[in-house]
Short mmCIF file of C-alpha atoms and ligand atoms in Angstrom, two decimals:
data_model
loop_
_atom_site.label_atom_id
_atom_site.label_comp_id
_atom_site.label_asym_id
_atom_site.label_seq_id
_atom_site.Cartn_x
_atom_site.Cartn_y
_atom_site.Cartn_z
CA UNK A 678 -4.17 3.40 -26.28
CA UNK A 679 -4.68 -0.02 -24.96
CA UNK A 680 -6.25 -0.12 -21.70
CA UNK A 681 -8.21 -2.51 -19.36
CA UNK A 682 -11.75 -1.03 -18.45
CA UNK A 683 -14.01 -2.26 -15.76
CA UNK A 684 -17.21 -2.45 -17.76
CA UNK A 685 -19.15 -3.59 -14.76
CA UNK A 686 -18.31 -4.91 -11.34
CA UNK A 687 -16.91 -8.32 -11.26
CA UNK A 688 -13.39 -9.47 -12.40
CA UNK A 689 -15.01 -11.24 -15.46
CA UNK A 690 -15.89 -7.56 -16.73
CA UNK A 691 -12.37 -6.32 -16.77
CA UNK A 692 -11.83 -6.02 -20.53
CA UNK A 693 -9.03 -4.82 -22.77
CA UNK A 694 -10.05 -2.09 -25.16
CA UNK A 695 -8.65 0.51 -27.30
CA UNK A 696 -9.74 3.91 -25.85
CA UNK A 697 -8.58 7.48 -26.77
CA UNK A 698 -5.25 8.55 -25.46
CA UNK A 699 -5.72 11.46 -23.01
CA UNK A 700 -4.07 14.86 -23.70
CA UNK A 701 -2.51 16.85 -20.83
CA UNK A 702 -4.26 20.06 -19.98
CA UNK A 703 -2.93 22.95 -17.99
CA UNK A 704 -1.02 21.59 -14.85
CA UNK A 705 -1.23 17.96 -16.26
CA UNK A 706 1.37 15.48 -17.22
CA UNK A 707 0.86 12.32 -19.47
CA UNK A 708 2.69 9.29 -18.23
CA UNK A 709 3.81 6.29 -20.42
CA UNK A 710 3.02 3.64 -18.03
CA UNK A 711 5.92 1.14 -17.58
CA UNK A 712 4.44 -0.98 -14.75
CA UNK A 713 1.77 -1.09 -12.26
CA UNK A 714 1.48 -3.01 -8.99
CA UNK A 715 -1.67 -4.43 -7.49
CA UNK A 716 -3.27 -3.81 -4.07
CA UNK A 717 -5.96 -5.67 -2.23
CA UNK A 718 -8.06 -2.52 -2.92
CA UNK A 719 -7.84 -2.83 -6.73
CA UNK A 720 -9.58 -6.21 -6.44
CA UNK A 721 -12.07 -4.73 -4.04
CA UNK A 722 -12.91 -2.01 -6.48
CA UNK A 723 -13.23 -4.54 -9.40
CA UNK A 724 -15.58 -6.76 -7.30
CA UNK A 725 -17.65 -3.82 -6.24
CA UNK A 726 -17.34 -3.76 -2.61
CA UNK A 727 -15.04 -0.64 -2.23
CA UNK A 728 -17.21 2.54 -2.27
CA UNK A 729 -18.85 1.18 -5.36
CA UNK A 730 -21.23 4.27 -5.26
CA UNK A 731 -18.18 6.49 -6.23
CA UNK A 732 -16.94 4.42 -9.10
CA UNK A 733 -17.60 5.74 -12.64
CA UNK A 734 -18.57 3.43 -15.46
CA UNK A 735 -15.68 2.00 -17.54
CA UNK A 736 -13.00 2.81 -14.91
CA UNK A 737 -9.42 2.22 -15.82
CA UNK A 738 -8.41 0.42 -12.51
CA UNK A 739 -5.19 0.24 -10.46
CA UNK A 740 -3.88 2.94 -8.28
CA UNK A 741 -0.04 2.31 -8.54
CA UNK A 742 1.95 3.14 -11.58
CA UNK A 743 5.30 3.97 -12.56
CA UNK A 744 6.60 5.39 -16.01
CA UNK A 745 8.04 8.21 -17.86
CA UNK A 746 6.50 11.64 -18.58
CA UNK A 747 5.75 11.68 -22.33
CA UNK A 748 3.93 15.11 -22.62
CA UNK A 749 3.39 17.99 -20.25
CA UNK A 750 0.49 20.50 -20.32
CA UNK A 751 0.66 24.27 -20.12
CA UNK A 752 2.15 25.69 -16.87
CA UNK A 753 3.74 22.44 -15.85
CA UNK A 754 6.87 23.18 -13.71
CA UNK A 755 7.46 20.06 -11.49
CA UNK A 756 8.36 17.70 -14.28
CA UNK A 757 9.64 17.60 -17.83
CA UNK A 758 9.34 15.10 -20.57
CA UNK A 759 11.66 12.05 -19.96
CA UNK A 760 11.46 12.28 -16.26
CA UNK A 761 10.62 9.05 -14.48
CA UNK A 762 7.69 9.30 -11.98
CA UNK A 763 5.41 7.23 -9.74
CA UNK A 764 1.73 8.03 -9.32
CA UNK A 765 0.49 9.54 -5.92
CA UNK A 766 -2.72 7.71 -4.91
CA UNK A 767 -4.35 10.41 -2.79
CA UNK A 768 -3.70 12.74 -5.59
CA UNK A 769 -4.63 16.00 -3.77
CA UNK A 770 -3.22 15.32 -0.43
CA UNK A 771 0.10 16.92 -0.33
CA UNK A 772 0.91 17.36 3.26
CA UNK A 773 -0.84 18.09 6.65
CA UNK A 774 -4.26 16.56 7.67
CA UNK A 775 -6.25 14.95 4.89
CA UNK A 776 -9.34 16.75 3.70
CA UNK A 777 -12.76 15.05 4.04
CA UNK A 778 -12.81 14.63 0.14
CA UNK A 779 -9.67 12.58 -0.07
CA UNK A 780 -11.52 9.67 -1.22
CA UNK A 781 -12.88 11.67 -4.33
CA UNK A 782 -9.42 12.06 -5.80
CA UNK A 783 -7.84 8.76 -5.53
CA UNK A 784 -6.32 6.90 -8.56
CA UNK A 785 -7.70 3.60 -9.62
CA UNK A 786 -11.16 4.73 -8.63
CA UNK A 787 -12.94 7.15 -8.72
CA UNK A 788 -10.10 8.64 -10.95
CA UNK A 789 -8.73 6.54 -13.66
CA UNK A 790 -5.73 4.35 -12.78
CA UNK A 791 -2.69 2.97 -14.37
CA UNK A 792 -3.76 -0.25 -16.20
CA UNK A 793 -3.38 1.37 -19.67
CA UNK A 794 -0.70 2.56 -21.92
CA UNK A 795 -0.91 6.20 -20.66
CA UNK A 796 -1.92 7.81 -17.52
CA UNK A 797 -2.95 11.40 -17.14
CA UNK A 798 -1.88 13.03 -13.77
CA UNK A 799 -1.95 16.37 -12.24
CA UNK A 800 1.62 17.54 -11.86
CA UNK A 801 1.06 17.57 -8.18
CA UNK A 802 -0.16 13.99 -8.18
CA UNK A 803 3.25 12.45 -9.12
CA UNK A 804 6.53 11.90 -7.37
CA UNK A 805 10.03 11.47 -8.86
CA UNK A 806 11.27 7.84 -9.01
CA UNK A 807 14.31 6.94 -6.99
CA UNK A 808 17.14 6.31 -9.58
CA UNK A 809 18.05 3.15 -7.65
CA UNK A 810 14.71 1.44 -8.58
CA UNK A 811 13.48 -0.09 -11.89
CA UNK A 812 9.98 0.92 -12.91
CA UNK A 813 8.72 -2.37 -11.79
CA UNK A 814 10.13 -1.86 -8.29
CA UNK A 815 9.04 1.90 -8.18
CA UNK A 816 5.49 0.68 -8.97
CA UNK A 817 5.15 -1.03 -5.61
CA UNK A 818 5.76 2.16 -3.57
CA UNK A 819 2.63 4.39 -3.93
CA UNK A 820 0.22 2.43 -1.72
CA UNK A 821 1.94 -0.32 0.18
CA UNK A 822 5.19 1.14 0.95
CA UNK A 823 3.79 4.69 1.65
CA UNK A 824 1.13 3.29 3.94
CA UNK A 825 4.00 1.42 5.97
CA UNK A 826 6.10 4.53 5.99
CA UNK A 827 3.25 6.83 7.09
CA UNK A 828 2.16 4.41 9.94
CA UNK A 829 5.69 3.85 11.17
CA UNK A 830 6.99 7.37 10.93
CA UNK A 831 4.17 9.97 10.43
CA UNK A 832 1.59 8.47 12.82
CA UNK A 833 3.76 6.32 14.89
CA UNK A 834 6.78 8.32 15.35
CA UNK A 835 9.25 5.34 15.25
CA UNK A 836 12.58 5.71 17.09
CA UNK A 837 15.66 3.55 16.37
CA UNK A 838 15.71 0.61 18.78
CA UNK A 839 11.89 0.52 19.04
CA UNK A 840 10.07 -2.69 18.42
CA UNK A 841 7.52 -2.99 15.61
CA UNK A 842 5.15 -5.96 14.88
CA UNK A 843 4.02 -6.51 11.25
CA UNK A 844 1.17 -9.05 10.33
CA UNK A 845 1.64 -11.50 7.31
CA UNK A 846 3.78 -11.11 4.41
CA UNK A 847 1.75 -9.04 2.02
CA UNK A 848 2.83 -5.86 0.38
CA UNK A 849 2.23 -3.39 3.32
CA UNK A 850 3.89 -5.75 5.95
CA UNK A 851 6.93 -6.74 3.91
CA UNK A 852 7.71 -3.02 3.04
CA UNK A 853 7.21 -2.23 6.88
CA UNK A 854 9.68 -4.76 7.69
CA UNK A 855 12.32 -3.51 5.22
CA UNK A 856 11.80 0.17 6.18
CA UNK A 857 11.65 -0.35 9.97
CA UNK A 858 14.80 -2.54 10.13
CA UNK A 859 16.67 -0.31 7.80
CA UNK A 860 15.90 2.63 10.07
CA UNK A 861 17.30 0.55 13.21
CA UNK A 862 14.00 -0.69 14.69
CA UNK A 863 13.55 -4.32 15.82
CA UNK A 864 10.92 -6.13 13.76
CA UNK A 865 8.74 -8.88 14.90
CA UNK A 866 6.94 -10.51 11.90
CA UNK A 867 4.08 -12.93 11.85
CA UNK A 868 2.92 -15.23 9.19
CA UNK A 869 1.03 -18.46 8.66
CA UNK A 870 3.98 -19.92 6.84
CA UNK A 871 7.44 -20.84 8.30
CA UNK A 872 9.06 -20.53 4.98
CA UNK A 873 7.90 -16.98 4.56
CA UNK A 874 8.96 -16.25 8.05
CA UNK A 875 12.44 -17.32 7.16
CA UNK A 876 12.40 -14.89 4.11
CA UNK A 877 11.11 -12.10 6.65
CA UNK A 878 14.37 -12.81 8.65
CA UNK A 879 16.46 -12.36 5.57
CA UNK A 880 14.57 -9.01 5.06
CA UNK A 881 15.63 -7.94 8.50
CA UNK A 882 13.14 -9.29 11.06
CA UNK A 883 14.68 -10.00 14.30
CA UNK A 884 11.94 -12.33 15.52
CA UNK A 885 9.18 -14.17 13.86
CA UNK A 886 6.01 -15.85 14.99
CA UNK A 887 3.89 -18.30 13.12
CA UNK A 888 0.28 -17.16 13.84
CA UNK A 889 -1.23 -20.33 12.87
CA UNK A 890 0.74 -22.61 15.11
CA UNK A 891 0.92 -19.70 17.70
CA UNK A 892 -2.72 -18.33 17.79
CA UNK A 893 -1.93 -16.18 20.78
CA UNK A 894 0.79 -14.34 18.90
CA UNK A 895 0.01 -11.23 20.84
CA UNK A 896 1.24 -13.05 24.09
CA UNK A 897 4.26 -14.31 22.22
CA UNK A 898 5.06 -10.94 21.20
CA UNK A 899 4.70 -9.47 24.78
CA UNK A 900 7.06 -12.23 25.94
CA UNK A 901 9.71 -11.30 23.17
CA UNK A 902 9.72 -7.78 24.55
CA UNK A 903 10.44 -8.67 28.05
CA UNK A 904 6.72 -8.61 29.15
CA UNK A 905 6.08 -4.98 28.29
CA UNK A 906 4.71 -5.17 24.60
CA UNK A 907 5.79 -3.76 21.28
CA UNK A 908 5.93 -0.05 20.46
CA UNK A 909 3.96 -0.32 17.52
CA UNK A 910 1.65 -2.92 15.67
CA UNK A 911 0.74 -2.21 12.05
CA UNK A 912 -2.61 -4.01 11.87
CA UNK A 913 -3.67 -5.08 8.51
CA UNK A 914 -6.12 -7.70 9.68
CA UNK A 915 -8.83 -5.86 11.28
CA UNK A 916 -11.87 -7.49 12.71
CA UNK A 917 -11.75 -9.03 16.15
CA UNK A 918 -7.98 -9.41 15.62
CA UNK A 919 -7.64 -5.70 16.51
CA UNK A 920 -7.98 -6.66 20.10
CA UNK A 921 -4.86 -8.84 19.91
CA UNK A 922 -2.86 -5.92 18.42
CA UNK A 923 -3.95 -3.73 21.41
CA UNK A 924 -2.91 -6.36 23.81
CA UNK A 925 0.46 -6.90 21.94
CA UNK A 926 1.37 -3.14 22.46
CA UNK A 927 3.07 -1.67 25.44
CA UNK A 928 1.19 0.94 27.44
CA UNK A 929 0.89 4.15 25.35
CA UNK A 930 2.16 2.30 22.29
CA UNK A 931 0.61 2.87 18.98
CA UNK A 932 -1.67 0.57 16.75
CA UNK A 933 -1.91 1.63 13.16
CA UNK A 934 -5.33 0.50 11.74
CA UNK A 935 -4.57 -0.25 8.13
CA UNK A 936 -6.30 -3.32 6.75
CA UNK A 937 -9.36 -5.40 6.79
CA UNK A 938 -8.20 -8.95 5.73
CA UNK A 939 -10.35 -10.51 8.48
CA UNK A 940 -13.27 -7.99 8.48
CA UNK A 941 -14.05 -4.28 7.83
CA UNK A 942 -15.74 -4.13 11.38
CA UNK A 943 -14.17 -4.71 14.71
CA UNK A 944 -15.58 -5.01 18.25
CA UNK A 945 -13.05 -3.60 20.54
CA UNK A 946 -12.68 -4.56 24.22
CA UNK A 947 -12.32 -1.17 25.83
CA UNK A 948 -10.76 -2.05 29.19
CA UNK A 949 -7.26 -3.10 27.78
CA UNK A 950 -7.36 -0.06 25.47
CA UNK A 951 -8.20 2.25 28.46
CA UNK A 952 -5.65 0.73 30.83
CA UNK A 953 -3.00 0.47 28.10
CA UNK A 954 -3.85 3.93 27.00
CA UNK A 955 -3.01 2.68 23.57
CA UNK A 956 -3.03 5.16 20.74
CA UNK A 957 -5.08 3.66 17.89
CA UNK A 958 -4.88 5.54 14.52
CA UNK A 959 -6.56 4.99 11.16
CA UNK A 960 -4.36 5.18 8.18
CA UNK A 961 -5.21 5.99 4.70
CA UNK A 962 -1.97 5.70 2.67
CA UNK A 963 -0.24 9.01 3.20
CA UNK A 964 0.41 12.52 1.79
CA UNK A 965 2.81 13.47 -1.03
CA UNK A 966 5.48 15.00 1.41
CA UNK A 967 5.79 11.57 3.15
CA UNK A 968 6.03 9.75 -0.29
CA UNK A 969 8.79 12.00 -1.22
CA UNK A 970 10.57 11.27 2.22
CA UNK A 971 9.98 7.64 1.56
CA UNK A 972 11.45 7.68 -1.94
CA UNK A 973 14.54 9.51 -0.65
CA UNK A 974 14.87 6.80 2.27
CA UNK A 975 14.63 4.01 -0.20
CA UNK A 976 17.26 5.51 -2.36
CA UNK A 977 19.69 6.17 0.43
CA UNK A 978 19.34 2.86 2.05
CA UNK A 979 19.42 0.82 -1.13
CA UNK A 980 16.10 -0.83 -0.37
CA UNK A 981 14.80 -3.18 -3.03
CA UNK A 982 11.05 -3.66 -3.05
CA UNK A 983 9.95 -7.36 -2.93
CA UNK A 984 8.08 -8.53 -5.84
CA UNK A 985 6.29 -11.85 -5.84
CA UNK A 986 5.35 -12.04 -9.51
CA UNK A 987 5.34 -10.04 -12.67
CA UNK A 988 2.56 -10.48 -15.19
CA UNK A 989 2.33 -9.43 -18.94
CA UNK A 990 -0.15 -6.74 -19.64
CA UNK A 991 -2.56 -9.11 -21.40
CA UNK A 992 -2.61 -11.41 -18.27
CA UNK A 993 -3.80 -8.53 -16.04
CA UNK A 994 -6.85 -10.39 -14.90
CA UNK A 995 -4.65 -13.27 -13.83
CA UNK A 996 -2.63 -10.89 -11.64
CA UNK A 997 -5.97 -9.96 -9.95
CA UNK A 998 -6.62 -13.37 -9.27
CA UNK A 999 -3.17 -13.85 -7.67
CA UNK A 1000 -4.18 -11.27 -5.06
CA UNK A 1001 -5.53 -12.89 -1.91
CA UNK A 1002 -3.69 -16.16 -2.77
CA UNK A 1003 -0.71 -15.64 -0.35
CA UNK A 1004 1.78 -13.55 -2.53
CA UNK A 1005 4.96 -12.69 -0.69
CA UNK A 1006 5.33 -8.99 -1.35
CA UNK A 1007 3.97 -7.36 -4.43
CA UNK A 1008 2.23 -8.43 -7.58
CA UNK A 1009 3.36 -6.39 -10.67
CA UNK A 1010 2.05 -5.94 -14.26
CA UNK A 1011 4.53 -4.93 -16.85
CA UNK A 1012 2.65 -2.40 -19.20
CA UNK A 1013 5.25 -0.57 -21.39
N1 NAP B 2261 -5.28 1.84 5.02
C1 NAP B 2261 -4.49 1.95 3.94
O1 NAP B 2261 -4.04 2.97 3.48
C2 NAP B 2261 -4.20 0.58 3.14
C3 NAP B 2261 -3.13 0.47 2.35
C4 NAP B 2261 -2.70 -0.65 1.74
C5 NAP B 2261 -3.44 -1.70 2.23
N2 NAP B 2261 -4.47 -1.69 3.02
C6 NAP B 2261 -5.20 -3.01 3.44
O2 NAP B 2261 -4.20 -3.65 4.20
C7 NAP B 2261 -4.44 -5.03 4.02
C8 NAP B 2261 -3.18 -5.64 3.64
O3 NAP B 2261 -2.93 -5.18 2.36
P1 NAP B 2261 -1.66 -5.93 1.63
O4 NAP B 2261 -1.66 -5.21 0.19
O5 NAP B 2261 -0.46 -5.84 2.39
O6 NAP B 2261 -2.25 -7.45 1.47
P2 NAP B 2261 -1.76 -8.66 0.81
O7 NAP B 2261 -0.57 -8.28 0.00
O8 NAP B 2261 -2.89 -9.25 0.05
O9 NAP B 2261 -1.40 -9.52 2.12
C9 NAP B 2261 -2.11 -10.42 2.57
C10 NAP B 2261 -1.27 -11.34 3.62
O10 NAP B 2261 -1.67 -11.00 4.81
C11 NAP B 2261 -1.58 -12.16 5.69
N3 NAP B 2261 -3.03 -12.50 6.32
C12 NAP B 2261 -4.04 -12.79 5.61
N4 NAP B 2261 -5.14 -12.91 6.45
C13 NAP B 2261 -4.57 -12.85 7.72
C14 NAP B 2261 -4.92 -12.92 8.97
N5 NAP B 2261 -6.28 -13.20 9.29
N6 NAP B 2261 -4.11 -12.78 10.08
C15 NAP B 2261 -2.86 -12.57 9.87
N7 NAP B 2261 -2.39 -12.26 8.59
C16 NAP B 2261 -3.16 -12.55 7.56
C17 NAP B 2261 -1.18 -13.36 4.81
O11 NAP B 2261 0.23 -13.51 5.01
P3 NAP B 2261 0.82 -14.88 5.38
O12 NAP B 2261 0.62 -15.77 3.98
O13 NAP B 2261 2.33 -14.60 5.56
O14 NAP B 2261 0.16 -15.44 6.50
C18 NAP B 2261 -1.42 -12.80 3.48
O15 NAP B 2261 -0.72 -13.30 2.40
C19 NAP B 2261 -5.54 -5.21 3.21
O16 NAP B 2261 -6.94 -5.21 3.87
C20 NAP B 2261 -5.53 -3.81 2.40
O17 NAP B 2261 -6.87 -3.40 1.88
C21 NAP B 2261 -4.88 -0.45 3.57
#
C-alpha cells in the first residue's frame, strides 16, 4: 500500500513509500482510509518534540482517520466489512479514568496512524461514523471535536445557558463553539482576526473579542458576563496566558487545560486561583464512550465540521506546513 513514513524527525523526512498492507489479526479490523485530518500534534510528532522517545522508526503519522472497514480478523463482532468508521486516538481508553499507559497506545505515534491507504485498528479502537457526515468531515472528529466535547461535557459539566469562552479559531475551538452553541450554551469566541470572528458568529458565537486589539480579553469577557466571569474556558494557549483564563472564569468555574500554542509550561498566580476556587483540569482528548456520544450529538444536531482546506494525498507534506499558519477549522488530506 502507499503510505507516508517518517524516516527521521523533521518534515523533510516525511516520505511516500510502498509498504506491506497489514492483515487483521484476532479482534482487529482493516480500514481503507478515505480521509485524515491533521492536528497540531501531528506536526509536533513529525518535528520530533512530542514525546520523541516513544516514536518508533518509520512511523506512519497522523492520528485522525475515517474510512471503510475492508477486512476483519477472527472474533470481530463490533464491525463488519463495509461499515464506515473513525479511528479512536487513545485506542485503549474506552471509559472511566485514563490509565497511566494511555500515551503508549495512541494512533499517529507511537502506534501507526492513518496517512496510508490502509489502517489496522483494534475493533475497540474505532467508532461508527455518523451517517450525516462525509468521510472528510468525519476525519475531523477523533481529536479536535472529541477534545472539545470532553472538556465541555465530561469534565466541564456544561449546562444550557452557561457561558463558554473559546480561544482562537483552530480545530478544537471551532468545534467547541459549534457543540456548545448547539447545546444551548452562550459562546464567547476570541481571535486575532475580525474576519474570523465574523465567521465564529455565523457558527453560533454570541460574543466575540479580538485578542490582538483587546489584549486584556479576560477583563472583556468578565464584562460580557455582568462582572462575574464565564462558566468555562477551553484553554488551548497555555503558557502565561493560563492566568488570564483563570481570571476570565467565574468563582468555582472550570478551566480546561488543552493546548500549548504559547508554551508547554505555565507559571500560575495562585491567589486568583485560590480565591476564585477555580477548577483546573488537564484534558487529553477523551474516551470512546464520550466519542460515541459526540458522534450521536453531531448526527442529531446536523453539525457540519468546519474544514479549512482539503489536500491531495501526494501533497500531505504541504498540509503539514499549513498547520500553524492560521487555518480556520480543520486541515484534511484526501487519501482514498
Ligand atoms: N489536550 C488535548 O487533548 C489536545 C487535543 C487537541 C489539540 N490540543 C492542543 O490544543 C492546541 C490547539 O489545537 P488546534 O488543533 O485547535 O490548533 P490549531 O488548529 O492550529 O489552531 C491554532 C489557532 O489558535 C489561535 N492562537 C494561536 N496562538 C494563540 C495565542 N497565543 N493566543 C490565542 N489564540 C492563539 C489562532 O487563532 P486565530 O487565528 O483565530 O487568532 C490559531 O489559528 C494545540 O496546542 C494542540 O496541540 C490538545
